[in-house]
Amino acid sequence: MKVNATPPVAKSIPKTLTSNGISRTDNYYWLRERENPEVISYLEAENKYLDTALADTKGLQEDLFNEMKGRIKEKDESAPYLDNGYYYYSRYEEGFEYPIYCRKKGSLQAAEEILLNVNDMAKGHEYYNVSGLDVSDNNQLLAYADDTVSRRLYTIRFKNLATGEIYPEAISNVSPGVAWTTDNKTLFYAKKDVGTLLPYQVYKHVLGTDPKTDKLVYEEKDNTFGTGIFRSKSKKYVMLYMGSTLSSEMRYLDASQPDAPLKVLLPREKDHEYMAEHFGDKFYIRTNWQAQNFRLMEVPVAQSASKTAWKEVIPNREDVYLENFEVFKNNLVLGERKEGLLQLRIINWQDKSEHYIDFGEPTYVAYTEINPDFNTSVLRYGYSSLTTPSSVYEYNMDTKEKKLLKQQEVLGGFKAENYQSERVYATARDGVKIPISLVYRKGIHKDGNNPLYQYAYGSYGYSTDANFSASRLSLLDRGFIYAIVHIRGGQEMGRKWYEDGKLLKKKNTFTDFIDCSEFLIKEKYTSKEKLAAMGGSAGGLLMGAIVNMRPDLYKAVVAHVPFVDVINTMLDESIPLTTGEYDEWGNPNTKEYYDYMLSYSPYDNVKAQAYPHMLVTTGLHDSQVQYWEPAKWVAKLRTLKTDDNVLLLHTNMDAGHGGASGRFKKFKDTALEYAFIFKILGIEDKPQVATAE
């Protein structure tokens, strides 16, 4: 692929950085200057270069966008759920980007009340996001939070649902999660540090008063911890959660006593993570105390701070990771991950009988949905697979009857029977078996000629499940195989899976991905000339590492908002993704961790060699991975790479880490990504017909 234009060249301004007795020269450190017009000019020049390079795909991008949008049912509605006498749901109207949040009192036949029409609220904003909707106990007041920049610095606002009045007070620079108390006028919220974006202060606001007079009730002094707030399912308590990567602590107060002091559920301890929920006179606690894969404990509320009073409900198991739990009056529901798949286990409190919900597919994702009622035998859960669109079920835990409430309707002739999923295992270089989830259109031949798109994340213990994607059909219908590789650093195979892919074992994440690629080539799913890879954020770090380590293995690589300047970021405590993540990457102020990070940091390991065709994306207002990381990386790659392969940088000047807001705008970015891959791999731009075979 040749581009009839000269790529931009960022000017070199050497800056010497010294740490642990080692000096490094960073020629592009100056790109951190967000307000510098030269920085903006460089980013805009890169965008213009990308437009030139992909000019011949403009029609294809438009076709792909319309194709993806055409699969979406524009007039749609979520499955309603009942909470405190009202059925809540959201719906979309044809031609509009944003949801309308609604409710009906007592019955689905009742008159609709519109809580928020986000389409009206988003007018005049390039980016708009609403989150954290929370209704007071008397059902009359709504607290919600909005973000107009994509920096994840939200503003809390209030609406009177009886009159429609938006109250004048607005609380800025906060997290969206809030908790009302039973007096229907007091609300707890967490304020963020505007630099690090860590939520660290908890305030109490009384409706009708000036937010400047709000009382500070808790301040987190440890800058490796962030703070969250929620109301217990029982509605009895306001709960505070303080967590770092490997430790946590919870505090609580009675929601009927908003002026009472906070109580510590259990003081924090190094390497102890726990999460508690309230039911009856007890806390139920998911904990890794003497339990690598976590176990479930119970304790009387008044004795929670003494672990000697904790009683085991579900033990730790070597082959099962306890991911979550849900408490009901008559049943306990456990989310258990075994061999990479999440299972839902139902246990009756009275007779201790138990069973698992059968999902019947080799690879899938299942999870508990919104279940606000303790006094029910009906569990609501979500389900999806690589061939099954997102579905919401009601499951009677006593009779085992299952009812489909809603399944994502995929337009354009989609038929699940046209597609095949499978789960295979690659052997890593140290002998560990790595699961791979695959999906493709039926009828392909494993002859090495299939284009294959390989995806992974592999960090923070985040498990990448095999879910459905309607936009992915644009790949599958053009003959692609899509592969999710469940590499170490995630938690698919239990806690050890995570621990073997972090800190001083982080390189396992990269070599696992590479070993999976070689397996897929060896088994003739694809070839080097047809293999493309993609990852975002920490998965973008993965992309940066693999192109340094094995650039010959991939024809094309897409790195979304990539975390590639590891050393500089982890040494800078003033920005997000630093102090709270020492337990994930290590603290580079310690030489052992510094040396190890330096050995894999993508930006620091760019060298004179041939690299694959690459598309790199970022957002100017990214709150998680600052825009300058991918910008610096691309600038350095341009000066050192020895090939003629295309290298493109796309900066969304109006968005952040999650890309564009709205349900359709995101498809513009996906269409750009796919058009780039099709161009590099030489893929025909016409999909196969979608009729059943």
XYZ file of C-alpha atoms in Angstrom:
693
model
C 0.000 0.000 0.000
C 1.454 3.312 -1.116
C 0.300 6.735 0.018
C 0.574 9.662 -2.385
C 1.471 12.073 0.348
C 4.355 12.726 2.698
C 3.607 11.761 6.298
C 3.887 14.466 8.946
C 7.133 14.632 10.845
C 6.980 15.798 14.446
C 9.892 18.004 15.330
C 12.506 16.514 17.629
C 13.208 18.346 20.885
C 15.450 16.077 22.957
C 14.636 15.906 26.658
C 16.773 13.871 29.032
C 14.881 11.900 31.662
C 16.780 10.189 34.472
C 15.512 7.617 36.952
C 17.174 4.812 38.889
C 20.528 5.980 37.556
C 19.445 5.460 33.946
C 19.085 8.349 31.488
C 16.745 8.208 28.504
C 16.300 10.737 25.722
C 12.706 11.509 24.763
C 12.584 13.501 21.522
C 8.800 13.932 21.611
C 8.121 14.794 25.229
C 6.888 18.194 24.061
C 3.751 16.612 22.567
C 2.340 16.565 26.122
C 1.604 20.295 25.797
C -2.127 20.049 25.097
C -2.588 23.807 24.794
C 0.395 24.255 22.445
C -0.889 25.208 18.950
C 1.992 23.241 17.400
C 0.746 20.075 19.096
C -2.763 20.597 17.740
C -1.338 21.339 14.292
C 0.654 18.106 14.348
C -2.381 16.038 15.356
C -4.476 17.699 12.658
C -1.730 17.038 10.095
C -1.784 13.348 11.041
C -5.566 13.294 10.611
C -5.206 14.895 7.178
C -2.557 12.341 6.209
C -4.877 9.520 7.257
C -7.675 11.003 5.144
C -5.328 11.057 2.150
C -4.064 7.525 2.743
C -7.581 6.129 2.995
C -9.214 8.444 0.459
C -9.985 5.538 -1.853
C -11.900 3.811 0.958
C -14.327 6.678 1.604
C -17.087 4.923 -0.292
C -16.326 1.663 1.502
C -16.374 3.415 4.867
C -19.781 4.870 4.073
C -21.050 1.471 2.924
C -19.746 -0.176 6.080
C -21.283 2.508 8.273
C -24.667 2.094 6.610
C -24.310 -1.687 6.772
C -23.648 -1.610 10.532
C -26.296 1.002 11.210
C -28.726 -0.987 9.066
C -28.492 -3.942 11.432
C -29.701 -1.839 14.356
C -33.387 -1.657 15.110
C -33.679 2.102 15.393
C -36.945 2.135 17.304
C -36.169 -0.108 20.238
C -36.813 -0.588 23.947
C -35.050 -2.359 26.813
C -36.706 -5.040 28.942
C -38.445 -3.189 31.819
C -37.615 -4.037 35.408
C -39.706 -3.351 38.533
C -38.220 -1.282 41.355
C -40.076 0.371 44.231
C -43.432 0.301 42.448
C -42.253 1.493 39.013
C -41.230 -0.278 35.831
C -38.050 1.315 34.487
C -36.780 1.052 30.915
C -35.022 3.000 28.195
C -36.001 3.341 24.567
C -34.680 4.741 21.321
C -36.569 6.591 18.613
C -35.874 6.224 14.928
C -33.108 8.494 13.663
C -31.895 9.546 17.122
C -28.533 8.812 18.747
C -29.361 8.831 22.440
C -31.690 6.957 24.805
C -34.880 8.177 26.424
C -35.150 7.018 30.042
C -38.701 6.209 31.123
C -40.870 4.566 33.751
C -44.458 3.437 34.321
C -46.185 3.253 37.679
C -47.396 -0.146 38.843
C -48.138 -1.636 35.442
C -46.691 -1.748 31.942
C -50.101 -0.541 30.777
C -49.773 2.657 32.813
C -48.954 6.029 31.280
C -45.308 6.602 30.384
C -43.255 9.104 32.358
C -40.120 10.395 30.633
C -37.300 10.834 33.128
C -34.704 12.141 30.658
C -34.707 12.586 26.893
C -30.969 12.550 26.273
C -31.438 13.567 22.630
C -32.693 16.961 23.778
C -29.969 17.274 26.394
C -27.187 16.453 23.915
C -28.072 19.251 21.489
C -25.136 21.569 20.891
C -22.574 19.067 22.190
C -20.120 17.104 20.055
C -19.903 14.653 22.933
C -22.548 13.936 25.546
C -22.945 11.166 28.088
C -25.444 10.647 30.909
C -24.755 8.183 33.703
C -25.608 7.334 37.306
C -29.383 7.807 37.210
C -30.691 7.344 40.772
C -34.257 7.906 41.993
C -35.023 8.872 45.592
C -36.970 6.526 47.886
C -40.179 8.554 47.499
C -39.896 8.204 43.693
C -40.077 11.978 43.213
C -36.472 13.073 42.673
C -33.879 12.041 40.104
C -30.150 12.543 40.438
C -28.114 12.081 37.267
C -24.655 12.989 36.010
C -23.503 14.242 32.631
C -20.151 14.636 30.851
C -19.798 16.918 27.825
C -16.058 16.487 27.218
C -15.381 12.727 27.629
C -12.883 13.431 30.388
C -15.037 11.447 32.859
C -15.391 14.491 35.059
C -19.147 14.425 35.576
C -21.598 17.018 36.861
C -24.459 15.864 39.109
C -27.844 17.456 38.439
C -31.286 17.047 39.990
C -34.783 16.803 38.529
C -38.159 16.924 40.237
C -40.061 14.086 38.566
C -43.433 15.423 39.683
C -43.016 18.905 38.194
C -40.262 18.361 35.614
C -38.165 21.112 37.185
C -34.372 20.870 36.873
C -32.988 22.213 40.133
C -30.407 25.013 39.955
C -27.641 23.312 41.958
C -25.022 21.390 39.969
C -22.062 19.554 41.478
C -19.062 19.359 39.150
C -15.926 17.200 38.872
C -17.486 14.079 40.360
C -18.022 10.380 39.722
C -21.507 9.506 38.446
C -22.349 7.037 41.254
C -24.443 8.508 44.085
C -26.581 7.320 47.007
C -29.783 8.895 48.352
C -30.785 8.540 51.977
C -34.304 7.834 53.250
C -35.102 11.500 53.973
C -35.346 12.075 50.194
C -33.191 15.182 50.354
C -29.678 14.029 51.297
C -27.295 12.564 48.763
C -23.738 11.224 49.052
C -21.292 11.611 46.154
C -17.566 11.336 45.386
C -15.504 14.246 44.094
C -12.542 13.669 41.772
C -9.060 15.115 41.678
C -9.152 17.003 38.372
C -5.568 16.014 37.584
C -5.374 12.338 38.446
C -9.149 11.831 37.997
C -9.188 9.680 41.132
C -12.392 9.977 43.190
C -11.001 10.718 46.636
C -13.452 12.853 48.623
C -16.965 11.891 49.715
C -19.407 14.715 50.362
C -22.954 14.974 51.652
C -25.312 17.285 49.780
C -28.714 18.450 50.999
C -31.078 19.310 48.164
C -31.818 23.029 47.965
C -28.502 24.123 49.473
C -25.397 25.549 47.813
C -22.983 22.690 46.896
C -20.159 24.899 48.159
C -21.447 24.265 51.677
C -21.562 20.462 51.300
C -19.988 18.594 54.193
C -16.884 16.470 53.608
C -17.536 13.089 55.263
C -14.521 11.130 54.045
C -11.207 11.858 52.328
C -8.934 9.154 50.943
C -5.340 10.026 51.789
C -3.734 7.123 49.917
C -3.371 8.112 46.265
C -3.295 4.478 45.181
C -6.961 4.116 46.217
C -10.112 5.382 44.530
C -13.529 5.782 46.170
C -16.999 4.669 45.076
C -20.494 4.987 46.571
C -23.635 2.896 46.302
C -26.779 1.997 48.230
C -27.029 -1.581 49.450
C -29.591 -3.773 47.695
C -31.527 -3.862 50.978
C -31.636 -0.036 50.898
C -30.576 -0.193 54.556
C -27.093 1.280 54.115
C -25.105 3.830 52.172
C -21.906 1.966 51.257
C -18.462 3.432 50.514
C -15.930 1.330 48.666
C -12.252 2.281 48.664
C -10.131 0.188 46.369
C -6.733 -0.135 44.744
C -5.661 -2.919 42.411
C -5.061 -5.457 45.196
C -6.649 -4.048 48.360
C -10.011 -2.698 49.429
C -11.966 -1.330 52.347
C -15.639 -0.588 52.902
C -17.457 1.822 55.201
C -21.153 2.267 55.753
C -23.850 4.233 57.499
C -27.553 3.704 58.083
C -29.440 5.382 55.235
C -32.053 6.618 57.726
C -29.344 8.474 59.667
C -27.461 10.615 57.120
C -25.699 12.599 59.856
C -24.323 9.515 61.605
C -20.590 8.789 61.386
C -19.300 6.215 58.931
C -18.442 2.782 60.303
C -15.590 0.650 58.977
C -16.808 -2.723 57.763
C -13.280 -4.162 57.914
C -10.046 -2.131 57.958
C -7.944 -2.407 54.818
C -5.082 -4.863 54.676
C -2.348 -5.344 52.111
C -3.400 -7.733 49.345
C -6.883 -8.235 50.778
C -9.798 -7.546 48.457
C -13.379 -7.810 49.609
C -16.847 -6.668 48.584
C -19.895 -6.835 50.849
C -23.649 -6.835 50.372
C -26.286 -6.602 53.104
C -29.182 -8.989 53.730
C -31.202 -9.408 56.916
C -28.913 -8.844 59.879
C -25.744 -9.872 58.045
C -23.153 -8.776 55.552
C -22.260 -11.289 52.857
C -18.659 -10.807 51.808
C -16.770 -11.992 48.744
C -13.144 -12.108 49.879
C -9.715 -13.389 48.897
C -8.640 -13.689 52.555
C -6.826 -17.042 52.594
C -8.582 -17.761 49.288
C -6.778 -17.104 46.007
C -9.922 -17.683 43.920
C -12.161 -15.923 46.483
C -14.776 -17.356 48.813
C -18.067 -16.134 50.288
C -18.435 -15.340 53.993
C -21.233 -14.089 56.233
C -21.041 -12.086 59.438
C -23.487 -10.212 61.691
C -23.372 -6.518 60.810
C -22.183 -5.463 64.262
C -19.248 -7.923 64.173
C -18.017 -7.313 60.613
C -14.753 -5.658 61.677
C -13.593 -8.876 63.349
C -12.648 -11.591 60.887
C -12.876 -14.176 63.666
C -16.653 -13.696 63.453
C -16.756 -14.393 59.735
C -18.390 -17.693 58.779
C -17.685 -19.445 55.494
C -20.619 -19.929 53.118
C -18.804 -20.923 49.916
C -15.187 -22.158 50.170
C -12.231 -21.328 47.952
C -11.676 -23.796 45.101
C -8.555 -24.204 42.996
C -10.451 -24.748 39.727
C -13.310 -22.259 40.221
C -13.048 -18.478 40.512
C -15.883 -16.818 42.474
C -16.567 -13.732 40.382
C -19.733 -12.346 41.997
C -22.858 -13.221 43.952
C -26.489 -12.148 44.289
C -28.589 -12.645 47.418
C -32.331 -13.366 47.407
C -34.701 -14.271 50.251
C -34.814 -17.974 49.327
C -31.803 -18.379 47.063
C -28.153 -17.505 46.644
C -26.847 -16.981 43.114
C -23.137 -17.347 42.401
C -21.260 -16.214 39.316
C -18.500 -18.829 39.035
C -15.831 -18.891 36.358
C -14.545 -22.347 35.435
C -12.345 -23.182 32.443
C -12.850 -19.657 31.213
C -16.655 -19.669 31.202
C -18.968 -17.925 33.649
C -21.568 -20.250 35.161
C -24.607 -19.237 37.213
C -25.096 -21.498 40.244
C -28.344 -21.439 42.233
C -28.384 -22.567 45.878
C -31.568 -22.798 47.978
C -31.006 -21.364 51.461
C -33.387 -23.816 53.167
C -32.614 -27.273 51.795
C -29.169 -26.451 50.310
C -30.189 -27.977 46.965
C -28.341 -26.471 44.037
C -28.087 -26.469 40.263
C -26.487 -24.601 37.351
C -28.301 -22.877 34.503
C -27.584 -24.736 31.255
C -26.573 -22.458 28.368
C -25.809 -25.119 25.747
C -23.009 -23.405 23.774
C -19.235 -23.996 23.801
C -18.311 -20.357 24.393
C -20.553 -17.552 25.673
C -21.051 -14.825 28.271
C -23.676 -14.945 31.033
C -24.237 -12.537 33.901
C -26.836 -11.459 36.445
C -28.884 -8.473 35.331
C -30.698 -5.867 37.445
C -32.332 -7.700 40.366
C -33.526 -5.101 42.911
C -36.067 -7.347 44.695
C -34.989 -9.722 47.500
C -38.424 -11.303 47.817
C -38.629 -13.073 44.485
C -37.836 -16.485 43.072
C -37.187 -15.004 39.637
C -33.625 -14.221 38.577
C -33.024 -11.893 35.667
C -29.843 -12.659 33.741
C -28.173 -11.647 30.507
C -26.777 -14.005 27.910
C -24.848 -13.671 24.675
C -22.468 -15.713 22.558
C -20.446 -15.248 19.409
C -23.521 -16.330 17.410
C -26.370 -15.367 19.781
C -27.371 -11.694 20.094
C -27.619 -10.111 23.547
C -30.568 -11.592 25.419
C -32.340 -10.970 28.717
C -34.023 -13.889 30.492
C -36.160 -14.413 33.543
C -35.379 -17.672 35.313
C -37.550 -19.203 38.019
C -35.047 -20.510 40.541
C -37.612 -22.924 42.031
C -39.210 -24.419 38.908
C -36.169 -23.908 36.595
C -38.437 -22.377 33.967
C -36.738 -19.920 31.623
C -38.431 -17.031 29.815
C -36.822 -14.879 27.125
C -37.796 -11.277 27.806
C -35.845 -9.651 24.997
C -33.227 -10.495 22.424
C -31.339 -7.920 20.405
C -33.002 -7.795 17.022
C -30.411 -7.849 14.232
C -31.780 -6.571 10.942
C -30.447 -7.211 7.449
C -31.204 -10.911 7.161
C -29.074 -12.142 10.056
C -29.528 -15.830 10.854
C -27.525 -17.370 13.669
C -27.406 -20.729 11.885
C -25.142 -19.212 9.223
C -22.311 -18.877 11.754
C -20.150 -21.260 13.734
C -18.293 -20.772 17.009
C -15.691 -23.003 18.581
C -13.219 -23.049 21.428
C -9.685 -24.303 20.931
C -6.499 -24.232 22.980
C -3.027 -23.080 21.992
C 0.036 -24.248 23.898
C 2.173 -21.368 25.161
C 5.955 -21.635 25.142
C 5.944 -22.588 28.832
C 3.397 -25.364 28.273
C 0.288 -23.517 29.514
C -2.923 -24.039 27.491
C -4.417 -20.736 26.272
C -8.147 -20.748 25.371
C -9.173 -19.197 22.053
C -12.786 -18.395 21.137
C -13.440 -18.386 17.388
C -16.381 -17.408 15.218
C -16.761 -17.526 11.438
C -19.310 -18.003 8.725
C -20.096 -21.627 8.038
C -18.434 -23.099 4.998
C -14.903 -21.750 5.411
C -11.976 -24.087 4.796
C -8.961 -24.289 7.074
C -6.491 -23.911 4.230
C -4.480 -20.963 5.518
C -6.181 -18.491 3.189
C -8.729 -16.990 5.583
C -8.287 -13.442 6.836
C -8.291 -13.558 10.628
C -8.769 -10.728 13.117
C -7.194 -11.540 16.483
C -8.227 -9.617 19.596
C -7.166 -9.629 23.260
C -6.933 -7.381 26.288
C -5.014 -9.254 28.988
C -4.716 -6.846 31.925
C -6.258 -5.904 35.289
C -7.783 -9.360 35.683
C -10.424 -8.331 33.152
C -11.936 -11.400 31.500
C -12.731 -11.005 27.808
C -15.880 -13.014 27.236
C -17.184 -14.282 23.918
C -20.107 -11.959 23.307
C -22.083 -11.061 20.203
C -21.313 -8.069 17.998
C -23.602 -7.026 15.164
C -20.899 -4.847 13.608
C -18.544 -7.860 13.591
C -20.831 -9.466 10.989
C -19.249 -7.110 8.457
C -16.049 -9.079 8.983
C -17.585 -12.538 9.107
C -19.665 -12.013 5.968
C -16.471 -11.169 4.071
C -14.799 -14.404 5.054
C -13.008 -13.353 8.221
C -12.430 -15.552 11.217
C -12.635 -13.557 14.443
C -10.519 -14.825 17.352
C -10.591 -13.774 21.004
C -7.471 -15.071 22.717
C -7.900 -15.409 26.482
C -4.319 -14.652 27.444
C -2.822 -14.371 30.917
C -3.348 -11.030 32.603
C -7.079 -11.571 32.357
C -8.922 -13.738 34.869
C -10.690 -16.218 32.604
C -8.965 -19.225 34.149
C -8.949 -17.989 37.747
C -6.947 -15.633 39.886
C -3.607 -17.266 39.077
C -4.270 -16.485 35.403
C -4.242 -12.816 36.330
C -1.259 -13.009 38.656
C 0.791 -14.778 35.977
C 0.234 -11.855 33.588
C 1.060 -8.807 35.698
C 3.990 -7.092 37.429
C 7.208 -9.077 36.815
C 5.285 -11.668 34.773
C 3.698 -9.167 32.382
C 5.578 -10.496 29.360
C 3.497 -13.687 29.557
C 0.632 -11.578 28.200
C 2.613 -10.678 25.092
C 4.141 -14.096 24.435
C 0.745 -15.777 24.950
C -0.724 -13.585 22.216
C 2.159 -14.355 19.880
C 1.967 -18.093 20.631
C -1.761 -18.056 19.873
C -1.043 -16.347 16.549
C 1.480 -19.028 15.636
C -1.013 -21.733 16.624
C -3.718 -20.237 14.400
C -1.273 -20.117 11.492
C -0.023 -23.654 12.122
C -3.595 -24.996 12.257
C -4.284 -23.210 8.947
C -6.990 -20.896 10.211
C -4.960 -18.137 8.553
C -1.462 -17.099 7.407
C 0.960 -14.278 8.147
C -0.264 -12.466 5.038
C -3.869 -12.636 6.237
C -3.431 -12.065 9.972
C -4.460 -8.782 11.589
C -4.382 -7.940 15.308
C -6.276 -5.424 17.393
C -6.308 -4.224 21.002
C -7.203 -1.101 22.918
C -5.960 0.753 26.014
C -3.957 -1.867 27.962
C -4.685 -4.046 24.935
C -2.984 -1.288 22.944
C 0.086 -1.843 25.108
C -0.176 -5.471 23.988
C -0.200 -4.345 20.355
C 2.836 -2.146 20.946
C 4.715 -5.023 22.550
C 3.946 -7.617 19.861
C 4.984 -5.360 16.976
C 8.321 -4.780 18.671
C 8.779 -8.473 19.459
C 7.353 -10.159 16.324
C 6.600 -7.595 13.630
C 6.931 -10.293 10.957
C 3.917 -12.207 12.255
C 1.201 -9.657 11.437
C 0.152 -8.031 8.210
C -1.799 -5.265 9.946
C -2.241 -4.038 13.505
C -4.847 -1.682 14.979
C -4.039 -0.090 18.347
C -6.881 1.878 19.932
C -5.988 4.465 22.614
C -2.827 2.471 23.376
C -0.980 2.665 26.703
C 2.503 2.602 25.179
C 4.630 5.119 27.111
C 4.764 2.935 30.207
C 7.836 4.331 31.969
C 6.992 8.022 31.634
C 3.359 7.515 32.621
C 4.094 5.361 35.645
C 6.705 7.868 36.863
C 4.246 10.779 36.650
C 1.962 10.798 39.698
C 0.079 13.859 38.444
C -1.838 12.023 35.713
C -4.390 9.196 35.617
C -3.261 5.586 35.293
C -0.374 5.975 37.706
C -0.497 5.700 41.505
C -3.600 3.538 41.565
C -1.910 1.035 39.282
C 1.408 0.284 40.926
C -0.006 -3.121 41.884
C -0.709 -3.847 38.215
C 2.512 -2.718 36.545
C 4.877 -2.089 39.466
C 6.304 1.144 40.831
C 9.134 2.285 38.532
C 10.699 4.220 41.386
C 11.890 0.761 42.444
C 14.724 -0.311 40.148
C 13.570 -3.905 39.719
C 10.241 -2.753 38.327
C 11.802 0.089 36.369
C 14.184 -2.292 34.595
C 11.414 -4.764 33.814
C 9.029 -2.096 32.479
C 11.828 -0.607 30.417
C 12.421 -4.007 28.834
C 8.904 -4.098 27.303
C 7.582 -0.498 27.197
C 6.559 -0.134 23.512
C 7.676 3.486 23.165
C 11.085 2.795 24.680
C 11.653 -0.311 22.567
C 10.901 1.036 19.104
C 13.889 0.170 16.935
C 15.134 0.186 13.359
C 13.185 -2.723 11.866
C 10.258 -3.390 9.574
C 6.842 -2.994 11.202
C 3.380 -4.121 10.009
C 0.849 -1.752 8.486
C -0.554 0.092 11.500
C -3.562 2.215 12.438
C -3.322 3.984 15.814
C -6.221 5.910 17.374
C -6.577 8.301 20.293
C -8.830 11.023 21.699
C -7.618 14.501 22.589
C -9.580 14.427 25.870
C -8.782 10.846 26.819
C -9.063 10.448 30.590
C -7.320 7.082 30.842
C -4.489 7.035 28.294
C -3.350 10.547 27.487
C -3.379 11.394 23.763
C 0.359 12.080 23.762
C 1.242 8.419 24.324
C 0.052 7.204 20.896
C 1.135 10.499 19.296
C 4.704 10.148 20.588
C 4.775 6.463 19.656
C 3.762 7.158 16.061
C 6.265 10.015 15.791
C 9.089 7.747 16.972
C 8.001 4.854 14.756
C 8.093 7.139 11.710
C 11.753 7.986 12.288
C 12.985 4.448 12.987
C 10.937 1.929 11.002
C 12.691 0.576 7.924
C 9.656 -0.498 5.870
C 7.333 1.252 3.446
C 4.219 0.026 5.241
C 1.596 2.593 6.084
C 1.468 4.084 9.597
C -1.623 6.127 10.423
C -2.662 8.130 13.483
C -6.250 9.204 13.990
C -7.063 11.641 16.806
C -10.681 12.313 17.672
C -10.459 15.980 18.609
C -13.866 15.926 20.365
C -13.788 12.690 22.385
C -11.841 10.659 24.898
C -11.097 7.077 25.890
C -14.422 5.586 24.824
C -14.626 7.335 21.474
C -17.682 9.116 20.126
C -20.936 9.260 22.070
C -24.258 8.148 20.642
C -25.296 4.734 19.344
C -24.485 5.343 15.666
C -21.442 7.651 15.715
C -19.250 4.835 17.031
C -19.814 2.931 13.800
C -17.897 5.659 11.952
C -14.789 4.647 13.887
C -15.434 0.939 13.324
C -15.987 1.531 9.599
C -12.642 3.351 9.413
C -10.907 0.472 11.201
C -12.466 -2.203 8.991
C -11.794 -0.252 5.782
C -8.126 0.001 6.764
C -7.939 -3.768 7.395
C -9.755 -4.612 4.141
C -7.413 -2.391 2.161
C -4.286 -3.917 3.691
C -5.469 -7.513 3.366
C -6.982 -7.033 -0.077
C -10.508 -8.032 0.963
C -13.418 -7.717 -1.425
C -15.722 -5.010 -0.186
C -18.938 -6.914 -0.886
C -20.258 -9.216 1.863
C -21.725 -12.630 1.265
C -25.498 -12.746 1.087
C -27.071 -13.235 4.496
C -29.552 -15.955 3.570
C -29.432 -19.320 5.313
C -27.230 -21.955 3.784
